[in-house]
PDB file of C-alpha atoms in Angstrom:
ATOM      1  CA  UNK A  25       0.152  -0.095   0.055  1.00 98.00           C
ATOM      2  CA  UNK A  26       0.972   3.724  -0.469  1.00 98.00           C
ATOM      3  CA  UNK A  27       0.820   6.740   1.387  1.00 98.00           C
ATOM      4  CA  UNK A  28       1.828  10.354   0.625  1.00 98.00           C
ATOM      5  CA  UNK A  29       2.540  13.112   3.067  1.00 98.00           C
ATOM      6  CA  UNK A  30       2.763  16.969   1.846  1.00 98.00           C
ATOM      7  CA  UNK A  31       4.968  18.697   4.552  1.00 98.00           C
ATOM      8  CA  UNK A  32       5.935  22.359   4.427  1.00 97.00           C
ATOM      9  CA  UNK A  33       9.804  22.137   4.671  1.00 97.00           C
ATOM     10  CA  UNK A  34      10.067  26.065   4.562  1.00 96.00           C
ATOM     11  CA  UNK A  35      11.359  27.201   8.024  1.00 93.00           C
ATOM     12  CA  UNK A  36       9.910  30.774   7.365  1.00 92.00           C
ATOM     13  CA  UNK A  37       6.241  29.505   6.857  1.00 89.00           C
ATOM     14  CA  UNK A  38       4.264  28.174   9.753  1.00 88.00           C
ATOM     15  CA  UNK A  39       4.852  25.882  12.412  1.00 94.00           C
ATOM     16  CA  UNK A  40       5.479  22.175  12.955  1.00 98.00           C
ATOM     17  CA  UNK A  41       5.827  20.722   9.492  1.00 98.00           C
ATOM     18  CA  UNK A  42       9.622  22.196   8.845  1.00 97.00           C
ATOM     19  CA  UNK A  43      10.628  20.489  12.318  1.00 98.00           C
ATOM     20  CA  UNK A  44       8.805  17.053  11.401  1.00 98.00           C
ATOM     21  CA  UNK A  45      10.866  17.374   7.756  1.00 98.00           C
ATOM     22  CA  UNK A  46      13.902  17.490   9.801  1.00 98.00           C
ATOM     23  CA  UNK A  47      13.157  14.688  12.229  1.00 98.00           C
ATOM     24  CA  UNK A  48      11.933  12.471   9.529  1.00 98.00           C
ATOM     25  CA  UNK A  49      15.497  12.926   7.883  1.00 98.00           C
ATOM     26  CA  UNK A  50      17.141  12.659  11.401  1.00 98.00           C
ATOM     27  CA  UNK A  51      15.337   9.231  11.966  1.00 97.00           C
ATOM     28  CA  UNK A  52      16.249   7.641   8.696  1.00 98.00           C
ATOM     29  CA  UNK A  53      12.790   7.802   7.031  1.00 98.00           C
ATOM     30  CA  UNK A  54      14.375   9.220   3.876  1.00 98.00           C
ATOM     31  CA  UNK A  55      15.385   5.825   2.838  1.00 97.00           C
ATOM     32  CA  UNK A  56      15.520   6.942  -1.044  1.00 98.00           C
ATOM     33  CA  UNK A  57      15.044   9.793  -3.395  1.00 98.00           C
ATOM     34  CA  UNK A  58      12.340   9.714  -5.934  1.00 98.00           C
ATOM     35  CA  UNK A  59      13.339  10.101  -9.472  1.00 97.00           C
ATOM     36  CA  UNK A  60      10.995  13.262  -9.914  1.00 98.00           C
ATOM     37  CA  UNK A  61      10.621  16.561  -7.943  1.00 98.00           C
ATOM     38  CA  UNK A  62       7.779  18.298  -6.331  1.00 98.00           C
ATOM     39  CA  UNK A  63       7.438  22.050  -6.474  1.00 93.00           C
ATOM     40  CA  UNK A  64      10.931  22.131  -7.801  1.00 96.00           C
ATOM     41  CA  UNK A  65      12.382  19.951  -4.573  1.00 98.00           C
ATOM     42  CA  UNK A  66      13.578  16.426  -4.045  1.00 98.00           C
ATOM     43  CA  UNK A  67      10.951  13.971  -2.717  1.00 98.00           C
ATOM     44  CA  UNK A  68      11.809  11.022  -0.482  1.00 98.00           C
ATOM     45  CA  UNK A  69      10.589   7.591   0.307  1.00 98.00           C
ATOM     46  CA  UNK A  70      10.674   4.847   2.530  1.00 98.00           C
ATOM     47  CA  UNK A  71       9.378   1.125   2.327  1.00 98.00           C
ATOM     48  CA  UNK A  72       8.526  -0.746   5.556  1.00 97.00           C
ATOM     49  CA  UNK A  73       9.184  -4.473   6.385  1.00 96.00           C
ATOM     50  CA  UNK A  74       5.698  -5.033   5.194  1.00 96.00           C
ATOM     51  CA  UNK A  75       6.127  -3.767   1.554  1.00 97.00           C
ATOM     52  CA  UNK A  76       4.100  -0.523   2.425  1.00 98.00           C
ATOM     53  CA  UNK A  77       5.619   2.882   0.505  1.00 98.00           C
ATOM     54  CA  UNK A  78       5.555   6.100   1.986  1.00 98.00           C
ATOM     55  CA  UNK A  79       6.392   9.316   0.113  1.00 98.00           C
ATOM     56  CA  UNK A  80       7.372  12.330   1.755  1.00 98.00           C
ATOM     57  CA  UNK A  81       6.903  15.706  -0.162  1.00 98.00           C
ATOM     58  CA  UNK A  82       8.203  18.959   0.516  1.00 98.00           C
ATOM     59  CA  UNK A  83       6.217  22.127  -0.177  1.00 97.00           C
ATOM     60  CA  UNK A  84       6.972  25.920   0.078  1.00 96.00           C
ATOM     61  CA  UNK A  85       3.717  26.448   1.778  1.00 95.00           C
ATOM     62  CA  UNK A  86       0.768  24.362   3.014  1.00 95.00           C
ATOM     63  CA  UNK A  87      -0.936  22.968  -0.087  1.00 96.00           C
ATOM     64  CA  UNK A  88      -4.492  24.045   1.056  1.00 95.00           C
ATOM     65  CA  UNK A  89      -3.182  27.308   0.297  1.00 93.00           C
ATOM     66  CA  UNK A  90      -2.247  27.010  -2.901  1.00 93.00           C
ATOM     67  CA  UNK A  91      -4.172  23.933  -4.266  1.00 95.00           C
ATOM     68  CA  UNK A  92      -4.665  25.007  -7.735  1.00 93.00           C
ATOM     69  CA  UNK A  93      -1.071  25.406  -8.032  1.00 95.00           C
ATOM     70  CA  UNK A  94      -0.352  21.817  -6.596  1.00 97.00           C
ATOM     71  CA  UNK A  95      -3.134  20.077  -7.799  1.00 97.00           C
ATOM     72  CA  UNK A  96      -1.593  18.860 -11.504  1.00 98.00           C
ATOM     73  CA  UNK A  97       1.427  17.437  -9.807  1.00 98.00           C
ATOM     74  CA  UNK A  98      -0.554  15.689  -7.072  1.00 98.00           C
ATOM     75  CA  UNK A  99      -2.573  13.827  -9.653  1.00 98.00           C
ATOM     76  CA  UNK A 100       0.496  13.292 -11.760  1.00 98.00           C
ATOM     77  CA  UNK A 101       2.560  11.529  -9.192  1.00 98.00           C
ATOM     78  CA  UNK A 102       0.384  10.048  -6.552  1.00 98.00           C
ATOM     79  CA  UNK A 103      -3.230   9.840  -7.829  1.00 98.00           C
ATOM     80  CA  UNK A 104      -3.063   5.876  -7.666  1.00 98.00           C
ATOM     81  CA  UNK A 105      -2.052   6.099  -3.645  1.00 98.00           C
ATOM     82  CA  UNK A 106      -4.190   4.669  -0.847  1.00 98.00           C
ATOM     83  CA  UNK A 107      -3.929   7.552   1.603  1.00 98.00           C
ATOM     84  CA  UNK A 108      -2.685  11.110   1.893  1.00 98.00           C
ATOM     85  CA  UNK A 109      -2.474  13.724   4.471  1.00 98.00           C
ATOM     86  CA  UNK A 110      -0.991  17.073   5.217  1.00 98.00           C
ATOM     87  CA  UNK A 111       1.352  17.764   8.227  1.00 98.00           C
ATOM     88  CA  UNK A 112       0.391  21.344   9.765  1.00 96.00           C
ATOM     89  CA  UNK A 113      -0.225  22.991  13.190  1.00 95.00           C
ATOM     90  CA  UNK A 114      -3.314  23.969  14.624  1.00 95.00           C
ATOM     91  CA  UNK A 115      -4.493  27.098  16.551  1.00 91.00           C
ATOM     92  CA  UNK A 116      -7.509  29.164  16.904  1.00 85.00           C
ATOM     93  CA  UNK A 117      -9.670  30.984  19.644  1.00 82.00           C
ATOM     94  CA  UNK A 118     -10.573  28.828  22.545  1.00 83.00           C
ATOM     95  CA  UNK A 119      -8.493  26.142  21.179  1.00 91.00           C
ATOM     96  CA  UNK A 120      -7.160  23.535  23.826  1.00 95.00           C
ATOM     97  CA  UNK A 121      -3.404  23.451  24.447  1.00 96.00           C
ATOM     98  CA  UNK A 122      -1.263  20.338  23.947  1.00 97.00           C
ATOM     99  CA  UNK A 123      -3.405  18.598  21.428  1.00 98.00           C
ATOM    100  CA  UNK A 124      -2.351  16.256  18.806  1.00 98.00           C
ATOM    101  CA  UNK A 125      -4.952  15.799  16.090  1.00 98.00           C
ATOM    102  CA  UNK A 126      -5.954  13.968  13.091  1.00 98.00           C
ATOM    103  CA  UNK A 127      -9.008  15.481  11.152  1.00 98.00           C
ATOM    104  CA  UNK A 128     -11.057  14.428   7.922  1.00 98.00           C
ATOM    105  CA  UNK A 129     -11.370  17.438   5.068  1.00 98.00           C
ATOM    106  CA  UNK A 130     -14.270  19.283   3.886  1.00 97.00           C
ATOM    107  CA  UNK A 131     -16.255  22.408   3.680  1.00 96.00           C
ATOM    108  CA  UNK A 132     -19.778  22.572   5.121  1.00 96.00           C
ATOM    109  CA  UNK A 133     -20.684  26.002   3.807  1.00 94.00           C
ATOM    110  CA  UNK A 134     -20.360  24.842   0.162  1.00 94.00           C
ATOM    111  CA  UNK A 135     -21.166  21.135   0.590  1.00 96.00           C
ATOM    112  CA  UNK A 136     -17.790  19.706  -0.256  1.00 97.00           C
ATOM    113  CA  UNK A 137     -16.725  16.837   1.450  1.00 98.00           C
ATOM    114  CA  UNK A 138     -13.348  14.941   0.889  1.00 97.00           C
ATOM    115  CA  UNK A 139     -13.368  11.305   0.480  1.00 98.00           C
ATOM    116  CA  UNK A 140     -12.187   9.707   3.707  1.00 98.00           C
ATOM    117  CA  UNK A 141     -11.117   5.984   4.542  1.00 98.00           C
ATOM    118  CA  UNK A 142     -12.130   5.662   8.297  1.00 98.00           C
ATOM    119  CA  UNK A 143      -9.754   2.463   8.697  1.00 98.00           C
ATOM    120  CA  UNK A 144      -6.675   4.467   7.768  1.00 98.00           C
ATOM    121  CA  UNK A 145      -7.885   7.638   9.809  1.00 98.00           C
ATOM    122  CA  UNK A 146      -8.606   5.030  13.032  1.00 98.00           C
ATOM    123  CA  UNK A 147      -4.893   3.389  12.104  1.00 98.00           C
ATOM    124  CA  UNK A 148      -3.448   7.244  12.542  1.00 98.00           C
ATOM    125  CA  UNK A 149      -5.472   8.254  15.498  1.00 98.00           C
ATOM    126  CA  UNK A 150      -4.256   5.110  17.372  1.00 98.00           C
ATOM    127  CA  UNK A 151      -0.687   5.055  16.018  1.00 98.00           C
ATOM    128  CA  UNK A 152      -0.262   8.668  17.290  1.00 98.00           C
ATOM    129  CA  UNK A 153      -1.644   7.938  20.739  1.00 98.00           C
ATOM    130  CA  UNK A 154       0.739   4.883  21.004  1.00 98.00           C
ATOM    131  CA  UNK A 155       3.598   6.927  19.894  1.00 98.00           C
ATOM    132  CA  UNK A 156       2.790   9.734  22.324  1.00 98.00           C
ATOM    133  CA  UNK A 157       2.758   7.709  24.997  1.00 98.00           C
ATOM    134  CA  UNK A 158       5.658   5.820  24.273  1.00 98.00           C
ATOM    135  CA  UNK A 159       7.663   9.389  24.341  1.00 98.00           C
ATOM    136  CA  UNK A 160       6.041  10.202  27.585  1.00 98.00           C
ATOM    137  CA  UNK A 161       4.130  13.160  26.460  1.00 98.00           C
ATOM    138  CA  UNK A 162       1.628  12.909  29.528  1.00 97.00           C
ATOM    139  CA  UNK A 163       0.102  16.162  28.923  1.00 97.00           C
ATOM    140  CA  UNK A 164      -0.984  15.667  25.524  1.00 98.00           C
ATOM    141  CA  UNK A 165      -4.247  14.388  24.234  1.00 98.00           C
ATOM    142  CA  UNK A 166      -4.632  12.785  20.875  1.00 98.00           C
ATOM    143  CA  UNK A 167      -8.268  13.684  19.274  1.00 97.00           C
ATOM    144  CA  UNK A 168     -10.460  14.421  16.518  1.00 97.00           C
ATOM    145  CA  UNK A 169     -11.427  17.753  15.011  1.00 97.00           C
ATOM    146  CA  UNK A 170     -14.940  18.921  13.334  1.00 97.00           C
ATOM    147  CA  UNK A 171     -14.460  18.501   9.301  1.00 98.00           C
ATOM    148  CA  UNK A 172     -12.935  21.527   7.745  1.00 96.00           C
ATOM    149  CA  UNK A 173     -10.443  22.537   4.965  1.00 95.00           C
ATOM    150  CA  UNK A 174      -8.216  25.636   5.439  1.00 90.00           C
ATOM    151  CA  UNK A 175      -8.113  25.881   1.741  1.00 88.00           C
ATOM    152  CA  UNK A 176     -11.552  26.894   1.686  1.00 77.00           C
ATOM    153  CA  UNK A 177     -10.989  30.217   3.422  1.00 72.00           C
ATOM    154  CA  UNK A 178     -10.246  33.824   1.693  1.00 61.00           C
ATOM    155  CA  UNK A 179     -11.926  35.627  -0.792  1.00 60.00           C
ATOM    156  CA  UNK A 180     -10.699  33.655  -3.982  1.00 65.00           C
ATOM    157  CA  UNK A 181     -11.141  30.361  -2.233  1.00 73.00           C
ATOM    158  CA  UNK A 182     -12.730  27.439  -4.251  1.00 89.00           C
ATOM    159  CA  UNK A 183     -13.658  24.410  -1.854  1.00 91.00           C
ATOM    160  CA  UNK A 184     -14.588  22.521  -5.247  1.00 93.00           C
ATOM    161  CA  UNK A 185     -10.752  22.238  -5.682  1.00 94.00           C
ATOM    162  CA  UNK A 186     -10.707  19.816  -2.994  1.00 95.00           C
ATOM    163  CA  UNK A 187     -12.507  17.114  -5.143  1.00 96.00           C
ATOM    164  CA  UNK A 188      -9.837  17.474  -7.792  1.00 97.00           C
ATOM    165  CA  UNK A 189      -7.695  15.123  -5.819  1.00 97.00           C
ATOM    166  CA  UNK A 190      -9.356  11.420  -5.054  1.00 98.00           C
ATOM    167  CA  UNK A 191      -7.238  10.179  -2.766  1.00 98.00           C
ATOM    168  CA  UNK A 192      -8.525  10.004   0.929  1.00 98.00           C
ATOM    169  CA  UNK A 193      -6.869  12.951   2.829  1.00 98.00           C
ATOM    170  CA  UNK A 194      -6.682  14.255   6.317  1.00 98.00           C
ATOM    171  CA  UNK A 195      -4.595  16.967   8.084  1.00 98.00           C
ATOM    172  CA  UNK A 196      -2.386  15.842  10.909  1.00 98.00           C
ATOM    173  CA  UNK A 197      -1.363  18.388  13.419  1.00 98.00           C
ATOM    174  CA  UNK A 198       0.128  19.569  16.550  1.00 98.00           C
ATOM    175  CA  UNK A 199      -1.772  22.322  18.285  1.00 96.00           C
ATOM    176  CA  UNK A 200      -2.797  24.987  19.504  1.00 94.00           C
ATOM    177  CA  UNK A 201      -0.353  27.321  20.993  1.00 94.00           C
ATOM    178  CA  UNK A 202       3.510  28.018  20.302  1.00 94.00           C
ATOM    179  CA  UNK A 203       4.699  25.992  23.293  1.00 96.00           C
ATOM    180  CA  UNK A 204       3.063  22.858  21.507  1.00 96.00           C
ATOM    181  CA  UNK A 205       4.325  23.823  18.114  1.00 97.00           C
ATOM    182  CA  UNK A 206       8.016  24.168  19.187  1.00 96.00           C
ATOM    183  CA  UNK A 207       7.788  20.970  21.418  1.00 98.00           C
ATOM    184  CA  UNK A 208      10.229  18.613  19.715  1.00 98.00           C
ATOM    185  CA  UNK A 209       9.002  15.480  21.305  1.00 98.00           C
ATOM    186  CA  UNK A 210       5.345  16.338  19.940  1.00 98.00           C
ATOM    187  CA  UNK A 211       6.809  16.590  16.737  1.00 98.00           C
ATOM    188  CA  UNK A 212       8.732  13.528  17.090  1.00 98.00           C
ATOM    189  CA  UNK A 213       5.421  11.676  17.815  1.00 98.00           C
ATOM    190  CA  UNK A 214       3.731  13.257  14.298  1.00 98.00           C
ATOM    191  CA  UNK A 215       6.750  12.295  12.464  1.00 98.00           C
ATOM    192  CA  UNK A 216       6.666   8.309  13.760  1.00 98.00           C
ATOM    193  CA  UNK A 217       2.921   8.179  13.395  1.00 98.00           C
ATOM    194  CA  UNK A 218       3.088   8.756   9.437  1.00 98.00           C
ATOM    195  CA  UNK A 219       4.416   5.326   8.885  1.00 98.00           C
ATOM    196  CA  UNK A 220       1.856   3.601  11.131  1.00 98.00           C
ATOM    197  CA  UNK A 221      -0.775   4.596   8.805  1.00 98.00           C
ATOM    198  CA  UNK A 222      -1.327   0.874   7.469  1.00 98.00           C
ATOM    199  CA  UNK A 223      -0.656  -1.047  10.874  1.00 97.00           C
ATOM    200  CA  UNK A 224      -4.102  -2.275  11.341  1.00 94.00           C
ATOM    201  CA  UNK A 225      -5.018  -3.550  14.626  1.00 95.00           C
ATOM    202  CA  UNK A 226      -7.769  -5.651  13.091  1.00 95.00           C
ATOM    203  CA  UNK A 227     -10.748  -4.127  14.873  1.00 96.00           C
ATOM    204  CA  UNK A 228     -14.495  -4.218  13.536  1.00 98.00           C
ATOM    205  CA  UNK A 229     -14.985  -0.362  12.946  1.00 98.00           C
ATOM    206  CA  UNK A 230     -18.345   0.966  12.800  1.00 98.00           C
ATOM    207  CA  UNK A 231     -18.644   4.067  10.579  1.00 98.00           C
ATOM    208  CA  UNK A 232     -20.356   6.721  12.268  1.00 98.00           C
ATOM    209  CA  UNK A 233     -21.612  10.166  11.232  1.00 98.00           C
ATOM    210  CA  UNK A 234     -21.160  12.767  13.686  1.00 98.00           C
ATOM    211  CA  UNK A 235     -23.538  15.720  13.893  1.00 98.00           C
ATOM    212  CA  UNK A 236     -23.320  18.633  15.823  1.00 98.00           C
ATOM    213  CA  UNK A 237     -21.358  19.782  19.027  1.00 97.00           C
ATOM    214  CA  UNK A 238     -18.268  22.076  18.967  1.00 96.00           C
ATOM    215  CA  UNK A 239     -15.184  22.147  17.152  1.00 95.00           C
ATOM    216  CA  UNK A 240     -13.302  20.104  19.632  1.00 96.00           C
ATOM    217  CA  UNK A 241     -16.219  17.727  20.636  1.00 96.00           C
ATOM    218  CA  UNK A 242     -14.752  15.785  23.658  1.00 94.00           C
ATOM    219  CA  UNK A 243     -17.685  12.821  22.885  1.00 95.00           C
ATOM    220  CA  UNK A 244     -16.592  12.162  19.537  1.00 97.00           C
ATOM    221  CA  UNK A 245     -13.063  12.331  20.463  1.00 95.00           C
ATOM    222  CA  UNK A 246     -13.312   9.749  22.867  1.00 96.00           C
ATOM    223  CA  UNK A 247     -15.448   7.362  20.987  1.00 97.00           C
ATOM    224  CA  UNK A 248     -12.526   7.223  18.402  1.00 97.00           C
ATOM    225  CA  UNK A 249     -10.798   5.394  21.073  1.00 97.00           C
ATOM    226  CA  UNK A 250     -13.529   3.187  22.579  1.00 97.00           C
ATOM    227  CA  UNK A 251     -13.705  -0.649  22.137  1.00 97.00           C
ATOM    228  CA  UNK A 252     -16.452  -2.830  23.313  1.00 96.00           C
ATOM    229  CA  UNK A 253     -17.357  -6.685  22.788  1.00 93.00           C
ATOM    230  CA  UNK A 254     -14.504  -8.634  21.525  1.00 91.00           C
ATOM    231  CA  UNK A 255     -13.349  -6.675  18.462  1.00 96.00           C
ATOM    232  CA  UNK A 256     -15.636  -3.683  17.894  1.00 97.00           C
ATOM    233  CA  UNK A 257     -14.863   0.028  17.750  1.00 98.00           C
ATOM    234  CA  UNK A 258     -16.192   3.235  16.264  1.00 98.00           C
ATOM    235  CA  UNK A 259     -14.918   4.821  12.955  1.00 98.00           C
ATOM    236  CA  UNK A 260     -14.949   8.736  13.519  1.00 98.00           C
ATOM    237  CA  UNK A 261     -14.291  10.805  10.634  1.00 98.00           C
ATOM    238  CA  UNK A 262     -16.641  13.450   9.158  1.00 98.00           C
ATOM    239  CA  UNK A 263     -17.960  15.305  11.992  1.00 98.00           C
ATOM    240  CA  UNK A 264     -20.674  18.391  11.217  1.00 98.00           C
ATOM    241  CA  UNK A 265     -20.012  20.903  13.829  1.00 98.00           C
ATOM    242  CA  UNK A 266     -22.881  22.894  14.741  1.00 97.00           C
ATOM    243  CA  UNK A 267     -21.329  26.396  14.097  1.00 96.00           C
ATOM    244  CA  UNK A 268     -21.323  25.193  10.346  1.00 96.00           C
ATOM    245  CA  UNK A 269     -24.440  23.669  10.216  1.00 98.00           C
ATOM    246  CA  UNK A 270     -25.841  27.175  11.252  1.00 97.00           C
ATOM    247  CA  UNK A 271     -23.642  29.305   9.002  1.00 95.00           C
ATOM    248  CA  UNK A 272     -24.599  26.782   5.918  1.00 96.00           C
ATOM    249  CA  UNK A 273     -28.222  27.008   6.918  1.00 97.00           C
ATOM    250  CA  UNK A 274     -28.371  23.267   6.762  1.00 98.00           C
ATOM    251  CA  UNK A 275     -32.411  23.465   7.873  1.00 97.00           C
ATOM    252  CA  UNK A 276     -33.058  24.557   4.214  1.00 93.00           C
ATOM    253  CA  UNK A 277     -34.206  21.422   1.608  1.00 86.00           C
ATOM    254  CA  UNK A 278     -30.140  22.190   0.189  1.00 95.00           C
ATOM    255  CA  UNK A 279     -28.739  20.879   3.385  1.00 97.00           C
ATOM    256  CA  UNK A 280     -30.118  17.606   3.334  1.00 97.00           C
ATOM    257  CA  UNK A 281     -28.271  17.277   0.005  1.00 97.00           C
ATOM    258  CA  UNK A 282     -25.210  18.534   1.145  1.00 97.00           C
ATOM    259  CA  UNK A 283     -25.483  16.388   4.055  1.00 98.00           C
ATOM    260  CA  UNK A 284     -25.986  13.425   2.127  1.00 98.00           C
ATOM    261  CA  UNK A 285     -22.602  14.201   0.181  1.00 97.00           C
ATOM    262  CA  UNK A 286     -21.147  14.186   3.708  1.00 98.00           C
ATOM    263  CA  UNK A 287     -22.282  10.574   4.331  1.00 98.00           C
ATOM    264  CA  UNK A 288     -21.281   9.544   0.744  1.00 98.00           C
ATOM    265  CA  UNK A 289     -17.803  10.729   1.090  1.00 98.00           C
ATOM    266  CA  UNK A 290     -17.229   7.950   3.684  1.00 98.00           C
ATOM    267  CA  UNK A 291     -15.711   4.930   2.373  1.00 98.00           C
ATOM    268  CA  UNK A 292     -18.025   2.137   3.059  1.00 97.00           C
ATOM    269  CA  UNK A 293     -20.915   4.199   4.236  1.00 98.00           C
ATOM    270  CA  UNK A 294     -22.124   4.457   7.739  1.00 98.00           C
ATOM    271  CA  UNK A 295     -23.766   2.463  10.195  1.00 98.00           C
ATOM    272  CA  UNK A 296     -25.514   4.951  12.259  1.00 98.00           C
ATOM    273  CA  UNK A 297     -25.424   8.851  13.161  1.00 98.00           C
ATOM    274  CA  UNK A 298     -24.590  10.270  16.671  1.00 98.00           C
ATOM    275  CA  UNK A 299     -26.085  13.749  17.032  1.00 98.00           C
ATOM    276  CA  UNK A 300     -25.513  16.168  19.715  1.00 97.00           C
ATOM    277  CA  UNK A 301     -28.235  16.605  22.213  1.00 95.00           C
ATOM    278  CA  UNK A 302     -28.075  20.070  22.199  1.00 95.00           C
ATOM    279  CA  UNK A 303     -28.642  20.650  18.138  1.00 97.00           C
ATOM    280  CA  UNK A 304     -31.627  22.938  17.257  1.00 97.00           C
ATOM    281  CA  UNK A 305     -34.773  20.920  16.505  1.00 97.00           C
ATOM    282  CA  UNK A 306     -34.403  22.217  12.775  1.00 97.00           C
ATOM    283  CA  UNK A 307     -31.004  20.046  12.803  1.00 98.00           C
ATOM    284  CA  UNK A 308     -32.441  17.168  14.748  1.00 98.00           C
ATOM    285  CA  UNK A 309     -35.231  16.903  11.780  1.00 97.00           C
ATOM    286  CA  UNK A 310     -32.081  16.934   9.196  1.00 98.00           C
ATOM    287  CA  UNK A 311     -30.590  13.735  11.400  1.00 98.00           C
ATOM    288  CA  UNK A 312     -34.121  11.998  11.390  1.00 98.00           C
ATOM    289  CA  UNK A 313     -34.275  12.319   7.503  1.00 97.00           C
ATOM    290  CA  UNK A 314     -30.680  11.428   7.077  1.00 98.00           C
ATOM    291  CA  UNK A 315     -31.307   8.216   9.286  1.00 98.00           C
ATOM    292  CA  UNK A 316     -34.449   7.368   7.519  1.00 98.00           C
ATOM    293  CA  UNK A 317     -32.520   7.797   4.043  1.00 98.00           C
ATOM    294  CA  UNK A 318     -30.077   5.775   4.646  1.00 98.00           C
ATOM    295  CA  UNK A 319     -31.727   3.507   7.036  1.00 98.00           C
ATOM    296  CA  UNK A 320     -29.548   3.749   9.845  1.00 98.00           C
ATOM    297  CA  UNK A 321     -30.054   4.260  13.501  1.00 98.00           C
ATOM    298  CA  UNK A 322     -29.840   7.563  14.896  1.00 98.00           C
ATOM    299  CA  UNK A 323     -28.700   8.428  18.817  1.00 97.00           C
ATOM    300  CA  UNK A 324     -27.655  11.189  21.317  1.00 97.00           C
ATOM    301  CA  UNK A 325     -23.877  11.617  21.653  1.00 97.00           C
ATOM    302  CA  UNK A 326     -24.297  10.489  25.347  1.00 96.00           C
ATOM    303  CA  UNK A 327     -24.674   6.929  24.215  1.00 97.00           C
ATOM    304  CA  UNK A 328     -21.404   6.885  22.509  1.00 97.00           C
ATOM    305  CA  UNK A 329     -20.274   6.245  25.991  1.00 96.00           C
ATOM    306  CA  UNK A 330     -21.865   3.059  26.233  1.00 96.00           C
ATOM    307  CA  UNK A 331     -21.368   1.557  22.688  1.00 96.00           C
ATOM    308  CA  UNK A 332     -22.114  -2.062  23.958  1.00 95.00           C
ATOM    309  CA  UNK A 333     -25.701  -1.098  24.294  1.00 95.00           C
ATOM    310  CA  UNK A 334     -26.273   0.330  20.845  1.00 94.00           C
ATOM    311  CA  UNK A 335     -26.732  -2.983  19.004  1.00 91.00           C
ATOM    312  CA  UNK A 336     -24.152  -2.476  16.205  1.00 91.00           C
TER     313      UNK A 336
END
């Protein structure tokens, strides 16, 4: 299997990514140099003992901020890959400190949702936690975020570009303040996690669409690490946060169509929908309509805490 990681190696732009690039080289992951360049720079690859291939691709800025420029080369060299990700940092008002995050990509306002492979996202989340535990990062938490795409912001932004690359993609980040961004151990945990995306724990993954809640919704983050029965776990990927349901006016008929696009972007479909209990009635109506349309159960977010009672 093959994965590609887009990493801004420019030390003068942003946080985290250039440090991760340095650590990947230091740790010996730049095993081979590709016979092509990307953005005019050398691309490196690493093969693990199982025959999986990992490509590390340098960029001058985050690919999401210049997607139309990078898209042709992304498709030329990496269109047949199984998984991809952008390495970056997280920040924002009221964001938690000392977090290590993996999130799916999409823009709720326009109804554009990137394809997501829930199993590979599951592997990254659990691999990230394993690496941070090995490195003694006791104060850091591995979590999900609501679905979003930084490339969708700005006056000339075109979220539709996200669909121009068909390989499932996530952002993998360190956040949310300078002390965390400059924490070399946190960046090392991220770097080492990248080659574990195909390390499968064999769990039976039950894909869940999550609707409502805040950007960092604790219940959804905790559900990503919940196990029950002999071999069952949740597949948490696309999360439709409350703030964007409101700004995107998902109470309108067009909102149902856009929400269906979110479900259909999840490889393998969904088995259930979890919704935040504080959703307004109009959005609960949307969830009911989705449940009926896809013939899946819906339940309040609190029930994620007792997965063995859901009958999945």
